Each structure stands twice: as structure tokens, then as C-alpha cells.
CSV table of C-alpha atoms and ligand atoms in Angstrom, one decimal:
chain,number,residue,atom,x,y,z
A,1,UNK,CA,183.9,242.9,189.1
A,2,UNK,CA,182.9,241.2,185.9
A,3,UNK,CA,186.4,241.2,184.7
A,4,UNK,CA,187.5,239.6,187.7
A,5,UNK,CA,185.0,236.6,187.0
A,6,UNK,CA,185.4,236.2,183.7
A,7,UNK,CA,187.3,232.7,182.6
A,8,UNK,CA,191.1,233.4,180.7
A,9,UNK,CA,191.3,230.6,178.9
A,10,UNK,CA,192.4,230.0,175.5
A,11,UNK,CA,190.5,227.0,174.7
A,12,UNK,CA,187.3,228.3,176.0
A,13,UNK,CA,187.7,231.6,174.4
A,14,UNK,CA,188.3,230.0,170.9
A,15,UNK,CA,185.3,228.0,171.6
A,16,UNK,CA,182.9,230.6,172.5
A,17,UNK,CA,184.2,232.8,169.4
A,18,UNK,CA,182.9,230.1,167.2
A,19,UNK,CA,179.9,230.1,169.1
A,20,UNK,CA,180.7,226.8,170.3
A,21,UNK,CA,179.0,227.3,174.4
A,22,UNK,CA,178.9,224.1,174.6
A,23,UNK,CA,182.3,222.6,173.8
A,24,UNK,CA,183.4,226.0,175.5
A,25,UNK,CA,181.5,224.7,178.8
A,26,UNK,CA,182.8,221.5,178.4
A,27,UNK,CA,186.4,222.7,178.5
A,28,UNK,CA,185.7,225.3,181.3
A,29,UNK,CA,184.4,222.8,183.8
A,30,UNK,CA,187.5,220.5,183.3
A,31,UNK,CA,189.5,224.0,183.6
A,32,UNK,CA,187.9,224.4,187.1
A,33,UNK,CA,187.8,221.3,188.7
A,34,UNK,CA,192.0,221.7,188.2
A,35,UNK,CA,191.9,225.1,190.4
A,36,UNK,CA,188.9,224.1,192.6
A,37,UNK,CA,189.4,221.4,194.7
A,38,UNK,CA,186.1,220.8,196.4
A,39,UNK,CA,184.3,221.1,193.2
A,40,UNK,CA,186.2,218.9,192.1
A,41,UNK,CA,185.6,216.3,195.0
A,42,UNK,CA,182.2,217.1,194.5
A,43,UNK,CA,182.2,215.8,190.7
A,44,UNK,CA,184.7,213.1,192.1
A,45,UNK,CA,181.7,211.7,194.4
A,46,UNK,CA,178.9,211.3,191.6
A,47,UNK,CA,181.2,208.6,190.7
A,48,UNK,CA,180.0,206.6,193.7
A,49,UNK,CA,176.9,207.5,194.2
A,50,UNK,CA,173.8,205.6,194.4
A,51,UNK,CA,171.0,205.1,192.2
A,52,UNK,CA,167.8,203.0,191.6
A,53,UNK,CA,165.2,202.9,189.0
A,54,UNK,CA,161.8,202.6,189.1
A,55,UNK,CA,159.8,201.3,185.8
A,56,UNK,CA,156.4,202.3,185.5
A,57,UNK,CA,154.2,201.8,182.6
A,58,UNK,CA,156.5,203.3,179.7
A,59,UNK,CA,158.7,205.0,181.5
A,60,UNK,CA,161.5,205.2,184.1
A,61,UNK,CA,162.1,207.1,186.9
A,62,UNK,CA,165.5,206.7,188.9
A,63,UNK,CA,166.5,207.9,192.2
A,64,UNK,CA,169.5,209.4,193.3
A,65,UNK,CA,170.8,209.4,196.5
A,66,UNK,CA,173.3,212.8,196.6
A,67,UNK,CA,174.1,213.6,200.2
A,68,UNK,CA,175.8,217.1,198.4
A,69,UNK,CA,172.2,218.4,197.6
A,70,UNK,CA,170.8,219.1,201.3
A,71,UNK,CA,171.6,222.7,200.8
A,72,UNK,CA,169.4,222.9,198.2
A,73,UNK,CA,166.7,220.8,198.9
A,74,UNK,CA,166.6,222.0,202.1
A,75,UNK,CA,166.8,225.6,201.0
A,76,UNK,CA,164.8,228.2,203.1
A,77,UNK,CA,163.0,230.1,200.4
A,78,UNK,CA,160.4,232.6,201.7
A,79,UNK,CA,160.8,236.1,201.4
A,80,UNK,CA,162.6,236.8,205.0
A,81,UNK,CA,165.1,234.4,204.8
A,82,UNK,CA,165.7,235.0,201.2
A,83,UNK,CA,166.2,239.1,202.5
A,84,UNK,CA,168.5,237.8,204.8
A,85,UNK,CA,171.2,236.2,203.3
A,86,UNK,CA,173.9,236.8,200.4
A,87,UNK,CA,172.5,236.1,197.7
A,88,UNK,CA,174.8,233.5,196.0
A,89,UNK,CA,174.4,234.6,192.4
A,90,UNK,CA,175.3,238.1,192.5
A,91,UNK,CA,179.4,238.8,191.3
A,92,UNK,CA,180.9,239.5,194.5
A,93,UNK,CA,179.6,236.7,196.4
A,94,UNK,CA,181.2,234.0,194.1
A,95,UNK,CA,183.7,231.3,195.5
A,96,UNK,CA,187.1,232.8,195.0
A,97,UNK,CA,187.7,229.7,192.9
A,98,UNK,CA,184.8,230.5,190.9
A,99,UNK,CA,185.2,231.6,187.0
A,100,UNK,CA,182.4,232.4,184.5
A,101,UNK,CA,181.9,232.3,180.8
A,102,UNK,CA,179.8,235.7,179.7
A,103,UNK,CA,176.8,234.5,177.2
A,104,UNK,CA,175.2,237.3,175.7
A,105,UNK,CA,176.4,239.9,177.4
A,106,UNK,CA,173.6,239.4,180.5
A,107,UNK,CA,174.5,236.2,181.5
A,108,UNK,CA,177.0,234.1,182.6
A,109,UNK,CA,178.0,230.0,181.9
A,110,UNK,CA,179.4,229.1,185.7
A,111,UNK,CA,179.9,225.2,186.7
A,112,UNK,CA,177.0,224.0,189.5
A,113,UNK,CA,179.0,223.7,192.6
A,114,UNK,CA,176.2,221.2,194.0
A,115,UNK,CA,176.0,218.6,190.8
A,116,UNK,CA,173.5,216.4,190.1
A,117,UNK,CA,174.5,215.8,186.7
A,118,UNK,CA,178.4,215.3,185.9
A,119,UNK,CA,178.4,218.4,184.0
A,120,UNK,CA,176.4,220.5,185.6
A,121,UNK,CA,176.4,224.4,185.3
A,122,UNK,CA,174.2,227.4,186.4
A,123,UNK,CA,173.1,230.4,184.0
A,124,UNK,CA,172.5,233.4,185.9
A,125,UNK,CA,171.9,237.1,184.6
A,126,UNK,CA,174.7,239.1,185.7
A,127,UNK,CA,172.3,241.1,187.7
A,128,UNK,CA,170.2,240.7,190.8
A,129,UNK,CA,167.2,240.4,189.0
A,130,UNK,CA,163.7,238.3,189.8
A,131,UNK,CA,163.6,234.8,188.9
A,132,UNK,CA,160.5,235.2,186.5
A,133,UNK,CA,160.2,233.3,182.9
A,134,UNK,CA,157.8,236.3,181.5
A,135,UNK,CA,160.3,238.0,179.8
A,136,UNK,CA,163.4,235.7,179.3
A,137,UNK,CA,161.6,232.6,177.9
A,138,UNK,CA,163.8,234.0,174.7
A,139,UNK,CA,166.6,233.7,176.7
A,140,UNK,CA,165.9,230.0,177.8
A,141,UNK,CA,165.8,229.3,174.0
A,142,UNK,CA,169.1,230.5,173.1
A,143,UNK,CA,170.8,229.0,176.1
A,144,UNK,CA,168.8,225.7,175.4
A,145,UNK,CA,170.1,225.8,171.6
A,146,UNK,CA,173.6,227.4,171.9
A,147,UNK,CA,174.4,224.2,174.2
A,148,UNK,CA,172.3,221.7,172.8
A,149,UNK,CA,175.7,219.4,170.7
A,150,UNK,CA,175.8,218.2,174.9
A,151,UNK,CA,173.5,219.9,177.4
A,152,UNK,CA,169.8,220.1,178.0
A,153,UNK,CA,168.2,223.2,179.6
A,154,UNK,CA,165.8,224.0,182.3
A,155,UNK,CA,163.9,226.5,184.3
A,156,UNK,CA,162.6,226.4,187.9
A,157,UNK,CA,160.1,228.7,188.9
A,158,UNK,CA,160.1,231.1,192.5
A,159,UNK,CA,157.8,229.3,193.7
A,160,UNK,CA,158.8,225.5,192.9
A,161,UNK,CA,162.6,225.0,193.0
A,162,UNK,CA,164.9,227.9,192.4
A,163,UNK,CA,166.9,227.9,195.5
A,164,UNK,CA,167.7,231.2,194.6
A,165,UNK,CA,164.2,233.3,193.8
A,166,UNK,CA,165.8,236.5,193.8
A,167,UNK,CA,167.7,235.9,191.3
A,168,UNK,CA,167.3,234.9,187.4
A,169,UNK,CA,168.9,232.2,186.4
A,170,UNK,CA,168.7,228.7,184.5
A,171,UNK,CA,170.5,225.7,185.2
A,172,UNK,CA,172.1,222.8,182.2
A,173,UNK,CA,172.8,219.3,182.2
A,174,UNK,CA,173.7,217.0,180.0
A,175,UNK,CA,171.3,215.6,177.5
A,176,UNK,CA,169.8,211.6,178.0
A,177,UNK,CA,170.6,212.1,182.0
A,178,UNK,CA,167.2,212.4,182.4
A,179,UNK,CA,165.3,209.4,181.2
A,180,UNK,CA,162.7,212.1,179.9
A,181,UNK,CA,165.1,213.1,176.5
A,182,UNK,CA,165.1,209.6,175.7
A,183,UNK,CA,161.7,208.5,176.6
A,184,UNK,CA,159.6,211.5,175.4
A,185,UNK,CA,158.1,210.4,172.0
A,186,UNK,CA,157.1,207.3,173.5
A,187,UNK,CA,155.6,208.8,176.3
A,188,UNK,CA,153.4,211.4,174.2
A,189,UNK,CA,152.5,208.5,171.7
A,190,UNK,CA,151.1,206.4,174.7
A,191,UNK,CA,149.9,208.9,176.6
A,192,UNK,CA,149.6,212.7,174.7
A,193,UNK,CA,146.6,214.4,173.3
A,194,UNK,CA,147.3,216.6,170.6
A,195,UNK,CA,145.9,220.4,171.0
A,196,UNK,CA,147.2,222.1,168.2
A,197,UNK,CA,149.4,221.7,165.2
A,198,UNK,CA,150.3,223.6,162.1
A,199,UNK,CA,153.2,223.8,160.4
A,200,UNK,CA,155.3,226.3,162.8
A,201,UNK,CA,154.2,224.4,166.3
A,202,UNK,CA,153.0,221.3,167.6
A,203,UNK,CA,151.4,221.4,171.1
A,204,UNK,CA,150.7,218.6,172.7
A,205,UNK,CA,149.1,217.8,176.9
A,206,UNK,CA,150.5,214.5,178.1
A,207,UNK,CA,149.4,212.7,181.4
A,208,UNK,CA,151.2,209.6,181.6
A,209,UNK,CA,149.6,208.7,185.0
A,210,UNK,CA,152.5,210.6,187.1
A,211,UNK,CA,152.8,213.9,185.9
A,212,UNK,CA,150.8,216.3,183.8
A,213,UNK,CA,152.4,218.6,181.1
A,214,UNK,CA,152.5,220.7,178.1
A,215,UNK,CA,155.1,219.8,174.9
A,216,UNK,CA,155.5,222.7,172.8
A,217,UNK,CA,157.8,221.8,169.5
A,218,UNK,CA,159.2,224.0,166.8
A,219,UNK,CA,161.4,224.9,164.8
A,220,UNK,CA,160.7,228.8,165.1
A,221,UNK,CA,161.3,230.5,168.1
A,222,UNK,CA,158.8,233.7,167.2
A,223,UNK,CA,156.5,231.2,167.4
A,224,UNK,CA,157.3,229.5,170.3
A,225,UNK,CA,157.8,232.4,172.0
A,226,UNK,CA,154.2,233.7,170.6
A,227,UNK,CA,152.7,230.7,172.0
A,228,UNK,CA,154.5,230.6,175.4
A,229,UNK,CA,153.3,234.1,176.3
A,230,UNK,CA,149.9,233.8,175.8
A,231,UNK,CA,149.7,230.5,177.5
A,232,UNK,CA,151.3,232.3,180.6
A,233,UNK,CA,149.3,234.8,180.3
A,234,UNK,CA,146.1,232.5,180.3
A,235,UNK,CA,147.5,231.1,183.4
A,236,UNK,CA,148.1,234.3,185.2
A,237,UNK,CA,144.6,235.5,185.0
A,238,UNK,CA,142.8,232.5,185.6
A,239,UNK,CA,144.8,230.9,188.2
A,240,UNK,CA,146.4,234.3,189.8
A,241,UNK,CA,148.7,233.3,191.3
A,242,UNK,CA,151.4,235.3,193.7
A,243,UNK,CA,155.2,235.7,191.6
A,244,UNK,CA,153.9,233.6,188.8
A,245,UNK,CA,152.4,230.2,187.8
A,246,UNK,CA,154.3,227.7,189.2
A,247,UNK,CA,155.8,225.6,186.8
A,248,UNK,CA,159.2,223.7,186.0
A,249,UNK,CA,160.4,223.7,182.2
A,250,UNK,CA,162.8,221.6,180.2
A,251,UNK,CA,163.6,222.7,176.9
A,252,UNK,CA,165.6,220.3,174.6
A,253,UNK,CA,166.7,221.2,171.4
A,254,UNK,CA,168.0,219.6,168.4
A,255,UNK,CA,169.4,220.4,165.1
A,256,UNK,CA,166.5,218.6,162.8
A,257,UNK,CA,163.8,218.9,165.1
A,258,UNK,CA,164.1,222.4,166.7
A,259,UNK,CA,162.9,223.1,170.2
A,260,UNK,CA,161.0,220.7,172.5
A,261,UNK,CA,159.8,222.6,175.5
A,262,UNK,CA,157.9,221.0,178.0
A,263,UNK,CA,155.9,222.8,181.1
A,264,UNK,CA,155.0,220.9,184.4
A,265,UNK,CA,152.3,223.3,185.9
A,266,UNK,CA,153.0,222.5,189.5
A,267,UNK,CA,149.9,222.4,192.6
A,268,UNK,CA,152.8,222.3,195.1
A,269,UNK,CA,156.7,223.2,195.9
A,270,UNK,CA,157.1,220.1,198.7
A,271,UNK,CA,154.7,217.4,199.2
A,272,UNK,CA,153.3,216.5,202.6
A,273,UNK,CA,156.4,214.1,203.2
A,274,UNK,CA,158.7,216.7,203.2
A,275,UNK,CA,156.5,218.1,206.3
A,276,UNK,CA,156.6,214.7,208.1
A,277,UNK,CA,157.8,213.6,211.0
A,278,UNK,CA,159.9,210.1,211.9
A,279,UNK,CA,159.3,207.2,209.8
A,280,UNK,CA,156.7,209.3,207.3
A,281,UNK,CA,159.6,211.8,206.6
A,282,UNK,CA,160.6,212.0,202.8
A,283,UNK,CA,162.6,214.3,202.2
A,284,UNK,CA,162.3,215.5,198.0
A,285,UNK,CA,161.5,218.9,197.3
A,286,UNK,CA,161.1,218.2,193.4
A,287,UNK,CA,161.9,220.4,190.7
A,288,UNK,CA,162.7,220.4,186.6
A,289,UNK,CA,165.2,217.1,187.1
A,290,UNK,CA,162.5,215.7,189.4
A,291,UNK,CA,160.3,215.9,186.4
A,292,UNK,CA,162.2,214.8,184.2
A,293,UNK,CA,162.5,211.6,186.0
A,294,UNK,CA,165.4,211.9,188.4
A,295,UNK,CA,164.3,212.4,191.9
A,296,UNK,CA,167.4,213.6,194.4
A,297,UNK,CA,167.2,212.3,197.7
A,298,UNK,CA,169.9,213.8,200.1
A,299,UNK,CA,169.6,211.9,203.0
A,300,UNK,CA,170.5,207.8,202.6
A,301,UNK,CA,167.4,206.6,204.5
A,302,UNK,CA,165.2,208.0,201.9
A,303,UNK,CA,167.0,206.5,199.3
A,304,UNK,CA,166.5,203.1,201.0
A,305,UNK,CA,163.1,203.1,201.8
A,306,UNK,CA,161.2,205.2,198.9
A,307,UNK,CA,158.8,203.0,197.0
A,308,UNK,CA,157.2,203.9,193.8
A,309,UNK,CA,153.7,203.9,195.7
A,310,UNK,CA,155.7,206.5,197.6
A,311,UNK,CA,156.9,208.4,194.2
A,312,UNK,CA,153.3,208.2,192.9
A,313,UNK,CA,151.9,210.0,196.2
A,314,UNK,CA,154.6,212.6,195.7
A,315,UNK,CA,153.6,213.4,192.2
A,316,UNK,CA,150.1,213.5,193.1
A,317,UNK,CA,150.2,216.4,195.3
A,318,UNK,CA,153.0,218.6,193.7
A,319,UNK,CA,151.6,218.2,189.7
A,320,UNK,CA,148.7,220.4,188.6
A,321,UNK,CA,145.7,218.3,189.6
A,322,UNK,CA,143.3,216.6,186.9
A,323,UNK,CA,141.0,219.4,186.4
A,324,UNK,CA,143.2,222.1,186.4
A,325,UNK,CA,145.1,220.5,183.7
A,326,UNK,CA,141.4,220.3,182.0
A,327,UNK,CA,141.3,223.9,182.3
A,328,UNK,CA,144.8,224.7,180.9
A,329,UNK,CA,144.3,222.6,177.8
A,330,UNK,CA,140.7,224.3,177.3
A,331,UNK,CA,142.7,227.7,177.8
A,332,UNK,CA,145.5,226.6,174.8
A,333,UNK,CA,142.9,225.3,172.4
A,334,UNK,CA,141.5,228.7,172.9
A,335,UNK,CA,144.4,230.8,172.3
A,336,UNK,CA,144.2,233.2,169.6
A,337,UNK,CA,145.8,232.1,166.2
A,338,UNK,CA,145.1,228.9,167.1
B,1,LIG,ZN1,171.8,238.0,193.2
């Protein structure tokens, strides 16, 4: 089955010997957008699509209006409808069209039929496993710096975002899309509070009066890794919550600087708007992009009337309240090493 999936191209091949993923995914998505016409229609229509922005106080967050997400943000995502569908990761229920690039042997580089980004691309595992970060954190690191000349990386929890909970996977845009790469020194120097530093890891809790979350930077992975599994583990036992702590990651990564990871501990999947009915109605069921400032909105009279009283209500209910986020930064002060 694998075989069947796997990308023949030169180009990309040459690429990916040189360990070049991402000029490899750049040339693979090109590739199938020639033999896949409704992805290609579907990277055709970003083109035209519509966008506003919304500055608060350092920082921007846009809104997108993409009618092609309402699959996704409309996803049914508890456990019985989940049982009772195809799961649209695993091999053999790929789009005919659809080709892969193999990354380490356990995953696979496949273009996002469903962009938000104009290079857009899912990583799944190449088998039906859990969608859990316990366990391939070290996995999100690779991915985040084997594609980090173009893309950024990002993780969204069962619980939070993944469309598809069943089954591991990460998704990759490309880098400045979100106003968050660009913005995200000036929003820690505004509004961050650092909680530990030495000279293997910064860590850093930021509330910039929207949402709440944790930078972790380094160059190392061991120690990132280190750090990240004893900060999950803090919140496992004292929050205990069912499939794991909900949370949303981005991880962006550059040559000088080394990884910048940040984690948006979440109270909420959907906000109370999603719920509502007739002119109340909002329909955003945020996830990593969200957080890193784009908010999708699939239907057109969302997109029209959202206000940023509107996006700070939103934010309000689905980001780790104020004193949990006390909590959590008591808990990485605390962790050992530290
Ligand atoms: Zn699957």
C-alpha cells in the first residue's frame, strides 16, 4: 500500500536525499496540483479569498473567510462518530490523486486538501495511531526543523482541533502566515514573564490580554524534550484530564536561534458561539492557526459581522483561564532541574 502512495518524482527524490523536506515539499505540492484538479482549484481559490485584520495592543489578528474549511470546522469529533467513519489518514482511504513523501520511515509529507495556508500539508504516522503529543513531541521537532528554510509546524490536540483524533498527525504552513512568527519577540517583551533560563532553555509565560501561553526556546532538543515531558506530566496529574491536556502547539524553528515552541493550554474546543442559534451564531472552532492569529471562518456572514469584542469573547472562553495559567507557571518553576 505504501508503495502505491509514495511520490515518483525526481526532483523531490533528489530533494529529500539531501535532506532538503522542505524544498522537496515545495516541489511535491506543485507536482500535485498538475494531477489533482480540485486541489488544485482549492489552492486556486485562496487567491480570492477574503481577509481582515484586527490590531490590538501589539499585535494582529486577521480573519479569514474560507468557505473550503466547513468540513473541518464543522467536524463531528466524539468518539461515535469518529468509530464510524473512514478514517481519512489511514493509506487506503487516500484520494486516488493523492501522493506522499515518506519522512522517517513513520510518517508521511502529503499536501492539505483543505488549505488555509497556500502551501499547506499534513504529517500523519503511517499508522492508525492516537493523536497524543506524549511520545512524538521528538517527532514535532524534527518535522518543525527538517522544514523550517519555508514552513512552520504545529500540533492540535484530540480534544481541541484535530479533525482527525484517531489518528497522529501534524499539520505545516508556511512561516510569517501567521502574524505570531513575526510578532512574537515583541509580544513576550510587552507582555512575557520569564520562568526559567539557563543556557540550554529559555521558558517564558506570556498573556498578552487574548491568549495565555508557554514559549519554550532552545537550541537543544534533549532539553526541550526534557522540559516538555515534565511540563505534561505536571499537567496530567493536576488537571487530569480525559486523552490529554488540551493544548495547541506551534513550533518554529530557525537556524541561529534553534526551536521556539509555544503551548496554548486550552479551557475549551468551541466557544459558546459555536453553540448559538440565529444572529448569536459564530461559527470558529479555533485551533493552532487560530492561535497564532488567523481565525477561519467558513461561512461569509461570520466574516462580515465578527468584531474584535467578538474575538476577545472567543478567546476568553477557549484559553486556559487566569488562574489556571497561575497554576501552570507555579508547576514549571517547580520542575525539577529547574
Ligand atoms: Zn487512520
Amino acid at each position: 500500500m505504501l508503495d502505491k502512495i509514495l511520490i515518483r518524482n525526481e526532483e523531490v527524490e533528489r530533494l529529500v536525499n539531501n535532506d532538503d523536506y522542505s524544498s522537496a515539499a515545495k516541489v511535491f505540492l506543485s507536482s500535485q496540483k498538475t494531477v489533482w484538479a480540485k486541489l488544485a482549484d482549492g489552492y486556486k481559490s485562496l487567491e480570492s479569498i477574503k481577509v481582515k485584520r484586527f490590531e490590538f495592543d501589539g499585535f494582529t489578528i486577521k480573519v479569514q473567510f474560507n468557505p473550503g474549511r466547513i468540513v473541518s470546522s464543522s467536524a463531528r469529533v466524539d468518539q461515535k462518530s469518529i468509530k464510524e467513519r473512514k478514517c481519512f489518514l489511514c493509506l487506503e482511504n487516500l484520494p486516488p490523486e493523492q501522493r506522499g513523501i515518506l519522512y522517517k520511515k513513520n510518517y508521511l509529507i502529503l499536501v492539505n486538501p483543505f488549505p488555509i495556508f497556500n502551501e499547506h500539508f499534513t504529517l500523519p504516522s503511517i499508522n492508525h495511531e492516537l493523536q497524543r503529543i506524549k511520545g512524538s513531541f521528538d517527532s514535532l521537532l524534527s518535522f518543525s526543523k527538517d522544514l523550517s528554510k519555508f514552513y512552520t509546524v504545529f500540533y492540535n490536540g484530540p480534544k481541541c482541533g484535530a479533525s482527525a483524533p484517531d489518528h497522529l498527525h501534524f499539520q505545516s504552513g508556511e512561516k510569517y502566515f501567521m502574524p505570531m512568527d513575526r510578532e512574537f519577540e515583541k509580544i513576550k517583551n510587552k507582555y512575557g514573564e520569564n520562568l526559567f533560563k539557563n543556557d540550554r532553555i529559555n521558558i517564558s509565560a506570556i498573556d498578552d490580554g487574548l491568549r495565555r501561553f508557554i514559549s519554550m526556546e532552545s537550541l537543544h532538543k534533549e532539553s526541550l524534550i526534557k522540559y516538555f515531558n515534565n511540563f505534561y506530566d505536571f499537567l496530567e496529574k493536576k488537571f487530569h484530564s480525559e486523552d490529554e491536556p488540551m493544548m495547541n502547539i506551534l513550533s518554529f524553528y530557525e537556524e541561529k536561534n534553534g526551536w521556539r515552541i509555544l503551548i496554548f493550554n486550552r479551557e475549551k474546543h468551541r466557544s459558546s458561539h459555536y453553540f448559538e442559534e440565529g444572529e448569536k451564531n459564530i461559527l470558529i472552532s479555533a485551533a493552532s492557526v487560530d492561535m497564532g492569529g488567523v481565525l477561519i471562518t467558513p461561512l461569509e456572514k461570520d466574516f462580515d459581522k465578527i468584531s474584535s469584542e467578538n474575538i476577545k469573547e472567543i478567546f476568553k472562553e477557549i484559553i486556559l483561564n487566569k488562574e489556571k495559567f497561575e497554576i501552570v507557571k507555579e508547576g514549571i518553576r517547580a520542575i525539577p532541574g529547574s
